[in-house]
C-alpha cells in the first residue's frame, strides 16, 4: 500500500527532475539566443576575421558539446539555424571562394581570410552533419543543411586553400603555408597578392601544428561523411608531420607549437648564416596542446598515424610531466616540456596570462585518473570494438553520440610506428630535429636542423643510414656543439663518403645520451 509519505517523496522527485530539465532547457535557450544575436550583429557577407572566428568558436563549442550529448530536435533546430547564419557571414574572395574575411590578426592594416577560422568554424558544421549522418529520419529532415555544410567544407575550405597553393606535400608529410591574398579594410572587392602582411615584412611561415591539425580534423570529418579516401590521405600526411616533431622523452612526449615544414621557413640572412621564419618552442598557453591532443585522439580513432603506444605516452606526459600528483585546490600543472634539460618556465604576458599546462581531458577514456581530474566521468560500460570494414566503423563512432557509450575503432590493418623510428632511443633533450625538405631532388641540398634548451654545450653527432639497415650501417656526417637554445643548421648535399646514391635514408641525431630521427629521400 502506497503511503502518503511515499507519494510525497515521489512528487518531490518528479518536481526536482522537471526543474532540472527546465533549467537545462532554459540554459540551452539562453545559449542559442546569445549566439544567434551575436551573429546577427554581423551583416551577411561580413566582415568577420580570425578574432571573430575564435570568439564564435568558443561559444559554438559549448553548443556542440550539448548536441553531442543530446542530438534531438530541441537542440538541433536552433543549432542548424546558427550554423547557416554563420556561413551567411562569409565574404567572397577574389577567386570566387568564400571565407571569414576580416582584419589580419598580425597586422590590422590588411584584411584577409585564414585557414584557422575557416577550419574551426566549418568543423562545427561537419560535427552537426556527423551527428545525423547515420540517422535516416534526422538526415532527411536536415538534408538541406547537411548537404550545404559538406559542400562548403569541400569547396570553401579544402579546395580553396589548395587552389591558392597553400597546401604542400613533402614525402610522407604535408602542411599548409599562410595565404598571400589581402585587401584593404572595408574594401573586399579589391584584393592583391602580398608575400606577407606581417609587420616589418617578416616572412609568412607555414602554419603551426594547431592550425594544420584543425584542417586535418575537417578532412577526417569529410572522409567520415563522404567516404572519399583523398581527404583521409591528406589528413594522414599532416598528422605524420606533427608526430615526427614530437620528442620522445622519459616515456612521454613533448612537442613544439611550430616547426619548419617547408624550405621557405629557412631564411639565409647572409652567406652560410640561416634563421627560421618563426620561433620554435612549446606554446606557453595550455589550450594549444589540449586542442592538439583532442585532434590526435580523433586521428587515432580513425586508424591514422597514431598508435596505442602514442596514447600511452600522452597519458604518461599528462600525469608524470605536467601534474604535481595532488587534487583539488592543491593540484598544479606545468607544460609538457617542463622535464626537459634546461627548461625555463615562460613568463606570463598580456596575450598569454596562463603559462602552465592543464589536464588533457580528451584522454579521460584511456585513464581513470585523468577521468577523475577532468571532472568528466566516463561511462562504466564503455565498449571497445574492432571492426573489419569502414562502413561499420563509422556507425560505431555514431553510437558514442547516441548512447553515451564510448566506441572506437581501429583500421583492419594495425597502425604501426614510423619505419624510420625502429631502433631509435629516446631523446636526450633535443627539442627540434628535422630535415627540410624530406625529399631532395637530384643536384639539390637539404637542411638538417637541430635545437635544444639551455643546457651546457655538448657535442651533437649527426649520422645517416639507409632505411631498414642496422645501426652498424650508419655513416657519420658531422659533429657540432649544441646548447644555450641555439639553432644548428647543417646543409647536406646527399653525399655519403663522397658518393650520392638515390634511395630512402634516416638521419639520426645523438645528443646527451639520446637520439632523434627523421626520414629523407634522395631522388
Coordinates of C-alpha atoms in Angstrom, one line a residue:
X1 CA 0.0 0.0 0.0
X2 CA 1.4 3.4 -1.0
X3 CA 1.7 5.6 2.0
X4 CA 1.3 9.4 1.9
X5 CA 4.9 9.7 2.8
X6 CA 5.9 7.7 -0.3
X7 CA 3.6 9.7 -2.5
X8 CA 5.2 12.9 -1.1
X9 CA 8.7 11.6 -1.9
X10 CA 7.7 10.7 -5.4
X11 CA 6.1 14.1 -6.0
X12 CA 9.3 15.8 -4.8
X13 CA 11.4 13.6 -7.1
X14 CA 9.2 14.4 -10.1
X15 CA 9.2 18.1 -9.3
X16 CA 13.0 18.1 -8.9
X17 CA 13.5 16.3 -12.2
X18 CA 11.2 18.7 -14.0
X19 CA 13.1 21.6 -12.5
X20 CA 16.4 20.3 -13.6
X21 CA 15.1 19.6 -17.2
X22 CA 13.5 23.1 -17.3
X23 CA 16.8 24.7 -16.1
X24 CA 18.8 22.8 -18.7
X25 CA 16.3 23.8 -21.4
X26 CA 16.5 27.4 -20.2
X27 CA 20.3 27.3 -20.3
X28 CA 20.2 26.0 -23.8
X29 CA 17.7 28.6 -25.0
X30 CA 19.9 31.3 -23.5
X31 CA 23.0 30.0 -25.1
X32 CA 21.4 29.6 -28.6
X33 CA 19.8 33.1 -28.3
X34 CA 23.1 34.6 -27.3
X35 CA 25.0 33.1 -30.2
X36 CA 22.3 33.9 -32.7
X37 CA 22.2 37.6 -31.5
X38 CA 26.0 37.8 -31.7
X39 CA 26.0 36.5 -35.3
X40 CA 23.0 38.7 -36.4
X41 CA 25.1 41.8 -35.4
X42 CA 27.4 41.0 -38.4
X43 CA 25.9 41.7 -41.9
X44 CA 25.6 38.9 -44.3
X45 CA 28.8 38.9 -46.3
X46 CA 30.9 40.0 -43.4
X47 CA 33.3 41.4 -42.3
X48 CA 34.4 38.9 -39.7
X49 CA 38.1 37.9 -39.4
X50 CA 40.2 35.5 -37.4
X51 CA 39.5 37.1 -34.0
X52 CA 35.7 36.9 -34.6
X53 CA 36.3 33.3 -35.6
X54 CA 37.9 32.5 -32.2
X55 CA 35.1 34.2 -30.4
X56 CA 32.4 32.4 -32.2
X57 CA 34.2 29.1 -31.9
X58 CA 34.3 29.5 -28.1
X59 CA 30.5 29.8 -27.9
X60 CA 29.6 27.3 -30.6
X61 CA 31.9 24.7 -28.9
X62 CA 29.6 24.8 -25.9
X63 CA 26.6 24.3 -28.0
X64 CA 28.1 21.4 -30.0
X65 CA 29.0 19.7 -26.7
X66 CA 25.3 19.7 -25.8
X67 CA 24.4 18.4 -29.3
X68 CA 26.8 15.5 -28.9
X69 CA 25.2 14.6 -25.6
X70 CA 21.6 15.0 -26.8
X71 CA 21.2 15.1 -30.6
X72 CA 17.5 15.9 -30.5
X73 CA 15.4 18.4 -32.4
X74 CA 15.3 20.7 -29.4
X75 CA 19.0 21.3 -29.8
X76 CA 19.5 20.5 -33.5
X77 CA 16.9 23.1 -34.8
X78 CA 18.5 26.2 -33.2
X79 CA 22.0 24.8 -33.9
X80 CA 21.1 24.3 -37.6
X81 CA 19.9 27.9 -37.8
X82 CA 23.1 29.2 -36.1
X83 CA 25.4 27.3 -38.4
X84 CA 23.6 28.5 -41.5
X85 CA 23.7 32.1 -40.2
X86 CA 27.4 31.6 -39.6
X87 CA 28.1 30.6 -43.2
X88 CA 25.9 33.5 -44.4
X89 CA 28.5 35.8 -42.9
X90 CA 31.3 34.5 -45.2
X91 CA 32.7 37.0 -47.7
X92 CA 33.6 36.3 -51.3
X93 CA 37.2 36.3 -52.1
X94 CA 39.0 37.4 -55.4
X95 CA 38.8 33.9 -56.8
X96 CA 35.1 33.3 -56.1
X97 CA 35.7 31.2 -53.0
X98 CA 34.2 32.3 -49.7
X99 CA 35.8 32.8 -46.3
X100 CA 35.6 34.6 -43.0
X101 CA 37.3 37.8 -44.2
X102 CA 38.3 40.5 -41.8
X103 CA 41.3 42.1 -40.0
X104 CA 44.6 40.1 -40.3
X105 CA 45.4 39.2 -36.7
X106 CA 49.1 40.1 -37.2
X107 CA 48.5 43.4 -38.9
X108 CA 45.2 45.3 -38.9
X109 CA 46.2 47.4 -41.9
X110 CA 45.2 44.4 -44.0
X111 CA 42.2 42.1 -44.3
X112 CA 42.1 38.5 -45.4
X113 CA 40.6 35.1 -44.7
X114 CA 42.8 32.5 -43.0
X115 CA 42.9 28.7 -42.6
X116 CA 42.2 28.5 -38.9
X117 CA 39.0 30.5 -38.7
X118 CA 37.7 28.7 -41.8
X119 CA 38.6 25.3 -40.2
X120 CA 37.4 25.7 -36.6
X121 CA 34.0 27.1 -37.6
X122 CA 33.5 24.7 -40.5
X123 CA 34.4 21.9 -38.2
X124 CA 31.4 22.6 -36.1
X125 CA 29.1 22.3 -39.1
X126 CA 30.7 19.0 -40.1
X127 CA 30.2 17.8 -36.5
X128 CA 26.5 18.6 -36.9
X129 CA 26.5 16.6 -40.2
X130 CA 28.2 13.6 -38.4
X131 CA 25.5 13.6 -35.7
X132 CA 22.7 13.0 -38.2
X133 CA 24.7 11.0 -40.8
X134 CA 23.5 7.6 -39.7
X135 CA 20.0 8.6 -38.6
X136 CA 17.7 8.4 -41.6
X137 CA 14.9 10.5 -40.1
X138 CA 17.1 13.3 -38.9
X139 CA 19.2 13.2 -42.1
X140 CA 16.0 13.6 -44.2
X141 CA 14.7 16.4 -42.0
X142 CA 18.0 18.4 -42.1
X143 CA 19.1 17.3 -45.6
X144 CA 19.4 20.8 -47.0
X145 CA 21.8 21.9 -44.2
X146 CA 23.6 18.6 -44.3
X147 CA 24.3 18.9 -48.0
X148 CA 25.3 22.6 -47.6
X149 CA 27.7 22.0 -44.7
X150 CA 29.5 19.3 -46.6
X151 CA 29.6 21.4 -49.8
X152 CA 31.0 24.4 -48.0
X153 CA 33.7 22.4 -46.4
X154 CA 34.7 20.7 -49.6
X155 CA 34.8 23.9 -51.7
X156 CA 35.5 26.8 -49.4
X157 CA 37.8 25.1 -47.0
X158 CA 39.8 22.2 -48.6
X159 CA 39.5 23.1 -52.3
X160 CA 40.0 26.9 -51.8
X161 CA 43.3 26.6 -49.8
X162 CA 44.5 24.0 -52.3
X163 CA 43.8 26.2 -55.3
X164 CA 45.5 29.1 -53.6
X165 CA 48.7 26.9 -53.4
X166 CA 48.9 26.8 -49.7
X167 CA 48.7 23.0 -49.3
X168 CA 52.0 21.2 -50.0
X169 CA 53.4 17.7 -49.5
X170 CA 56.9 16.5 -48.7
X171 CA 57.2 12.8 -49.0
X172 CA 55.2 11.3 -46.0
X173 CA 54.4 14.8 -44.7
X174 CA 52.1 17.6 -45.6
X175 CA 51.1 21.0 -44.3
X176 CA 49.8 24.5 -45.1
X177 CA 51.5 27.8 -45.5
X178 CA 49.9 31.2 -44.9
X179 CA 47.8 32.8 -47.6
X180 CA 49.1 35.7 -49.7
X181 CA 45.8 37.4 -50.8
X182 CA 44.9 40.5 -48.9
X183 CA 42.6 43.6 -49.2
X184 CA 42.4 46.9 -47.5
X185 CA 39.9 47.4 -44.7
X186 CA 36.3 47.6 -45.9
X187 CA 37.5 47.1 -49.5
X188 CA 36.7 43.4 -50.0
X189 CA 36.3 43.8 -53.8
X190 CA 39.9 44.8 -54.5
X191 CA 42.3 42.1 -53.5
X192 CA 46.0 42.0 -54.1
X193 CA 48.8 39.5 -53.6
X194 CA 51.4 40.1 -51.0
X195 CA 54.1 37.7 -49.9
X196 CA 53.5 38.7 -46.3
X197 CA 51.4 41.3 -44.4
X198 CA 53.3 40.7 -41.2
X199 CA 54.9 43.9 -39.7
X200 CA 58.4 44.7 -40.9
X201 CA 57.9 42.4 -43.9
X202 CA 58.6 39.3 -41.7
X203 CA 58.3 36.2 -43.8
X204 CA 55.0 34.3 -43.8
X205 CA 55.7 30.9 -42.3
X206 CA 54.0 27.6 -42.7
X207 CA 51.2 27.1 -40.3
X208 CA 51.8 25.9 -36.7
X209 CA 50.6 22.4 -35.7
X210 CA 47.4 23.5 -34.1
X211 CA 46.2 25.2 -37.3
X212 CA 47.4 22.3 -39.5
X213 CA 45.6 19.8 -37.3
X214 CA 42.4 21.9 -37.5
X215 CA 42.5 21.5 -41.2
X216 CA 43.3 17.8 -40.9
X217 CA 40.4 17.3 -38.5
X218 CA 38.0 18.7 -41.0
X219 CA 39.5 16.4 -43.6
X220 CA 38.8 13.3 -41.5
X221 CA 35.3 14.5 -40.8
X222 CA 34.8 14.8 -44.6
X223 CA 36.2 11.3 -45.0
X224 CA 33.7 10.0 -42.5
X225 CA 30.8 11.8 -44.2
X226 CA 31.7 11.1 -47.9
X227 CA 34.0 8.1 -47.8
X228 CA 36.4 9.9 -50.2
X229 CA 39.8 8.5 -49.3
X230 CA 41.6 11.6 -50.7
X231 CA 40.7 13.5 -47.5
X232 CA 42.0 10.8 -45.3
X233 CA 45.3 10.5 -47.2
X234 CA 45.9 14.3 -46.9
X235 CA 45.0 14.3 -43.2
X236 CA 47.3 11.4 -42.5
X237 CA 50.3 13.3 -44.0
X238 CA 49.6 16.3 -41.8
X239 CA 49.3 14.2 -38.7
X240 CA 52.5 12.4 -39.8
X241 CA 54.4 15.7 -39.7
X242 CA 53.0 16.6 -36.3
X243 CA 54.1 13.2 -34.9
X244 CA 57.5 13.4 -36.5
X245 CA 58.1 16.6 -34.5
X246 CA 57.1 15.0 -31.2
X247 CA 60.0 14.5 -28.9
X248 CA 60.0 11.1 -27.2
X249 CA 61.4 11.7 -23.7
X250 CA 61.3 9.7 -20.5
X251 CA 58.3 7.6 -21.6
X252 CA 56.3 10.7 -22.7
X253 CA 56.0 13.3 -25.4
X254 CA 56.8 16.9 -25.8
X255 CA 56.4 19.0 -28.9
X256 CA 56.7 22.5 -30.3
X257 CA 53.9 24.9 -31.3
X258 CA 55.6 25.4 -34.7
X259 CA 58.4 23.8 -36.6
X260 CA 59.8 24.3 -40.1
X261 CA 58.0 22.2 -42.6
X262 CA 58.9 23.8 -45.9
X263 CA 62.2 25.3 -47.3
X264 CA 60.5 28.7 -47.3
X265 CA 60.7 28.6 -43.5
X266 CA 64.5 28.7 -43.7
X267 CA 65.9 32.2 -44.4
X268 CA 69.5 32.8 -45.4
X269 CA 70.4 36.0 -43.6
X270 CA 73.9 36.1 -45.0
X271 CA 76.0 33.5 -46.9
X272 CA 76.1 30.4 -44.6
X273 CA 74.0 32.1 -41.9
X274 CA 70.4 30.9 -41.6
X275 CA 67.4 31.6 -39.5
X276 CA 63.8 30.4 -39.2
X277 CA 60.7 32.4 -40.1
X278 CA 59.1 31.7 -36.7
X279 CA 60.0 30.9 -33.1
X280 CA 60.4 27.3 -32.0
X281 CA 59.2 26.1 -28.6
X282 CA 56.3 24.6 -26.7
X283 CA 53.4 27.1 -26.5
X284 CA 53.1 28.6 -23.0
X285 CA 49.3 28.8 -23.2
X286 CA 47.8 25.5 -22.1
X287 CA 44.8 25.3 -24.5
X288 CA 47.0 24.8 -27.6
X289 CA 48.3 21.4 -26.7
X290 CA 44.9 20.5 -25.1
X291 CA 43.3 21.1 -28.5
X292 CA 46.0 19.2 -30.4
X293 CA 45.6 16.2 -28.1
X294 CA 41.9 16.1 -29.0
X295 CA 42.7 16.1 -32.7
X296 CA 45.4 13.4 -32.2
X297 CA 42.8 11.1 -30.5
X298 CA 40.4 11.7 -33.3
X299 CA 43.0 10.6 -35.8
X300 CA 43.8 7.6 -33.6
X301 CA 40.1 6.6 -33.7
X302 CA 40.3 6.6 -37.5
X303 CA 43.4 4.5 -37.6
X304 CA 45.5 7.4 -38.8
X305 CA 49.2 7.8 -37.8
X306 CA 48.9 7.3 -34.0
X307 CA 49.4 4.0 -32.2
X308 CA 48.3 2.7 -28.8
X309 CA 51.9 3.4 -27.6
X310 CA 51.5 7.1 -28.6
X311 CA 48.3 7.3 -26.5
X312 CA 50.1 5.8 -23.5
X313 CA 52.9 8.3 -23.9
X314 CA 50.4 11.2 -23.9
X315 CA 48.8 9.8 -20.7
X316 CA 52.3 9.5 -19.2
X317 CA 53.1 13.1 -20.2
X318 CA 50.0 14.5 -18.6
X319 CA 50.3 12.6 -15.3
X320 CA 54.1 12.4 -14.9
X321 CA 55.5 15.5 -16.6
X322 CA 52.7 18.0 -16.0
X323 CA 50.7 17.2 -12.8
X324 CA 52.0 17.5 -9.3
X325 CA 50.0 14.5 -8.1
X326 CA 47.6 16.4 -5.9
X327 CA 43.9 17.0 -6.3
X328 CA 41.5 19.9 -5.6
X329 CA 43.0 23.3 -4.8
X330 CA 46.4 21.7 -4.4
X331 CA 46.6 20.4 -8.0
X332 CA 49.2 22.2 -10.0
X333 CA 50.1 21.8 -13.7
X334 CA 53.1 22.5 -15.9
X335 CA 53.6 22.4 -19.6
X336 CA 54.7 19.2 -21.4
X337 CA 58.3 20.3 -21.8
X338 CA 58.8 21.0 -18.1
X339 CA 61.0 17.9 -17.6
X340 CA 63.4 18.7 -20.4
X341 CA 67.1 19.6 -19.5
X342 CA 67.4 23.4 -19.3
X343 CA 63.7 24.1 -19.2
X344 CA 62.7 27.6 -18.1
X345 CA 59.1 28.4 -17.4
X346 CA 57.7 31.0 -19.7
X347 CA 56.7 34.4 -18.2
X348 CA 53.1 35.4 -18.3
X349 CA 52.1 38.1 -20.7
X350 CA 49.1 40.1 -21.7
X351 CA 48.4 37.7 -24.6
X352 CA 49.1 34.5 -22.6
X353 CA 48.4 35.1 -18.9
X354 CA 48.2 31.3 -18.2
X355 CA 51.6 29.7 -18.8
X356 CA 51.0 26.3 -17.2
X357 CA 49.5 23.1 -18.5
X358 CA 46.2 21.5 -17.7
X359 CA 44.6 18.1 -17.5
X360 CA 44.2 16.7 -21.0
X361 CA 40.6 15.7 -20.6
X362 CA 40.2 14.1 -24.0
X363 CA 42.4 11.3 -22.6
X364 CA 39.9 10.5 -19.9
X365 CA 38.6 7.5 -21.6
X366 CA 42.0 5.9 -21.6
X367 CA 42.9 6.6 -18.0
X368 CA 40.8 6.6 -14.9
X369 CA 42.9 9.2 -13.1
X370 CA 42.7 11.7 -15.9
X371 CA 38.9 11.0 -16.0
X372 CA 38.7 12.0 -12.3
X373 CA 40.9 15.0 -12.7
X374 CA 39.0 16.3 -15.7
X375 CA 35.7 16.0 -13.7
X376 CA 34.1 14.3 -16.7
X377 CA 33.2 10.8 -15.5
X378 CA 33.4 8.2 -18.2
X379 CA 30.5 5.6 -18.6
X380 CA 31.3 2.4 -16.8
X381 CA 30.0 0.2 -19.5
X382 CA 32.1 1.6 -22.4
X383 CA 33.0 -0.9 -25.1
X384 CA 35.9 -1.3 -27.4
X385 CA 35.0 -2.6 -30.8
X386 CA 37.3 -3.8 -33.6
X387 CA 35.5 -4.0 -37.0
X388 CA 36.5 -5.3 -40.4
X389 CA 35.1 -2.7 -42.6
X390 CA 34.9 1.1 -42.6
X391 CA 31.1 1.4 -43.0
X392 CA 30.5 -0.4 -39.7
X393 CA 33.4 1.6 -38.2
X394 CA 31.6 4.9 -39.0
X395 CA 28.4 3.6 -37.4
X396 CA 30.2 2.7 -34.2
X397 CA 31.6 6.2 -33.9
X398 CA 28.0 7.4 -34.2
X399 CA 26.9 5.1 -31.3
X400 CA 29.0 7.1 -28.9
X401 CA 26.9 10.2 -29.6
X402 CA 23.7 8.2 -29.5
X403 CA 24.2 6.1 -26.4
X404 CA 26.9 7.8 -24.3
X405 CA 28.9 4.6 -24.6
X406 CA 32.5 5.1 -25.9
X407 CA 33.1 3.1 -29.0
X408 CA 36.2 3.5 -31.0
X409 CA 37.6 1.6 -33.9
X410 CA 40.9 0.7 -35.5
X411 CA 41.5 0.1 -39.1
X412 CA 41.7 -3.6 -40.1
X413 CA 45.5 -3.1 -40.8
X414 CA 47.2 -2.4 -37.5
X415 CA 48.7 1.1 -37.3
X416 CA 52.5 0.8 -36.7
X417 CA 55.1 3.3 -35.7
X418 CA 57.1 5.1 -38.4
X419 CA 59.6 2.7 -40.0
X420 CA 62.4 5.2 -39.5
X421 CA 61.9 5.1 -35.7
X422 CA 62.8 1.4 -35.4
X423 CA 65.7 1.0 -33.1
X424 CA 65.9 4.7 -32.2
X425 CA 66.5 5.5 -28.5
X426 CA 64.5 8.2 -26.7
X427 CA 65.7 11.8 -26.9
X428 CA 68.3 13.3 -24.6
X429 CA 66.6 16.6 -24.6
X430 CA 66.8 17.8 -28.2
X431 CA 63.7 19.9 -28.9
X432 CA 63.9 20.2 -32.7
X433 CA 65.2 17.6 -35.2
X434 CA 64.0 18.0 -38.8
X435 CA 65.3 17.6 -42.3
X436 CA 63.8 20.2 -44.7
X437 CA 62.9 19.2 -47.3
X438 CA 62.5 15.5 -46.6
X439 CA 62.5 14.7 -50.3
X440 CA 65.7 16.0 -52.0
X441 CA 65.7 16.3 -55.8
X442 CA 68.9 15.4 -57.7
X443 CA 71.5 18.1 -57.6
X444 CA 70.0 19.9 -54.6
X445 CA 70.7 20.0 -50.9
X446 CA 68.6 19.8 -47.8
X447 CA 68.9 21.4 -44.4
X448 CA 69.4 19.3 -41.2
X449 CA 68.1 21.4 -38.3
X450 CA 68.6 20.9 -34.6
X451 CA 67.7 22.8 -31.3
X452 CA 68.0 22.2 -27.6
X453 CA 67.1 24.1 -24.5
X454 CA 69.7 26.0 -22.3
X455 CA 72.0 23.2 -21.4
X456 CA 75.7 23.2 -21.1
X457 CA 77.2 22.9 -24.6
X458 CA 77.7 19.3 -25.6
X459 CA 78.7 17.5 -28.8
X460 CA 75.9 16.7 -31.2
X461 CA 76.6 13.8 -33.6
X462 CA 74.7 13.5 -36.8
X463 CA 74.6 10.3 -38.8
X464 CA 72.8 8.8 -41.8
X465 CA 71.9 5.3 -42.8
X466 CA 69.8 3.6 -45.4
X467 CA 66.2 2.9 -44.2
X468 CA 65.9 -0.6 -42.8
X469 CA 69.6 -1.0 -42.3
X470 CA 71.1 -1.7 -38.8
X471 CA 73.0 0.9 -36.8
X472 CA 76.2 -0.5 -38.0
X473 CA 75.4 0.8 -41.5
X474 CA 75.3 4.4 -40.2
X475 CA 77.8 6.9 -41.7
X476 CA 78.9 10.0 -39.7
X477 CA 78.0 13.3 -41.3
X478 CA 79.1 16.0 -38.8
X479 CA 79.8 16.9 -35.2
X480 CA 78.5 20.2 -33.8
X481 CA 78.1 21.8 -30.4
X482 CA 74.6 22.1 -29.0
X483 CA 73.2 24.0 -26.1
X484 CA 72.2 27.5 -25.0
X485 CA 69.0 27.3 -27.1
X486 CA 71.0 27.8 -30.3
X487 CA 69.6 26.5 -33.6
X488 CA 72.1 24.5 -35.5
X489 CA 72.0 24.1 -39.3
X490 CA 73.8 21.6 -41.5
X491 CA 73.4 21.8 -45.3
X492 CA 73.7 18.3 -46.8
X493 CA 74.0 17.6 -50.5
X494 CA 73.1 13.9 -50.0
X495 CA 76.6 12.5 -50.4
X496 CA 77.8 9.8 -48.1
X497 CA 81.6 9.3 -48.1
X498 CA 81.7 11.3 -51.3
X499 CA 79.0 9.3 -53.1
X500 CA 75.3 10.3 -53.6
X501 CA 73.0 7.3 -54.1
X502 CA 69.2 7.8 -54.6
X503 CA 67.1 6.0 -52.0
X504 CA 65.4 6.3 -48.6
X505 CA 67.5 7.1 -45.6
X506 CA 67.2 8.1 -41.9
X507 CA 69.0 11.0 -40.3
X508 CA 70.0 10.3 -36.7
X509 CA 71.0 12.9 -34.1
X510 CA 72.8 11.7 -31.0
X511 CA 72.8 14.2 -28.1
X512 CA 73.1 13.9 -24.3
X513 CA 72.8 10.1 -24.5
X514 CA 69.6 10.2 -26.5
X515 CA 68.5 10.1 -30.2
X516 CA 66.2 11.7 -32.6
X517 CA 65.4 10.5 -36.2
X518 CA 63.8 11.9 -39.4
X519 CA 63.4 10.4 -42.8
X520 CA 65.0 11.7 -46.0
X521 CA 64.6 10.5 -49.6
X522 CA 67.3 11.3 -52.2
X523 CA 65.9 11.5 -55.7

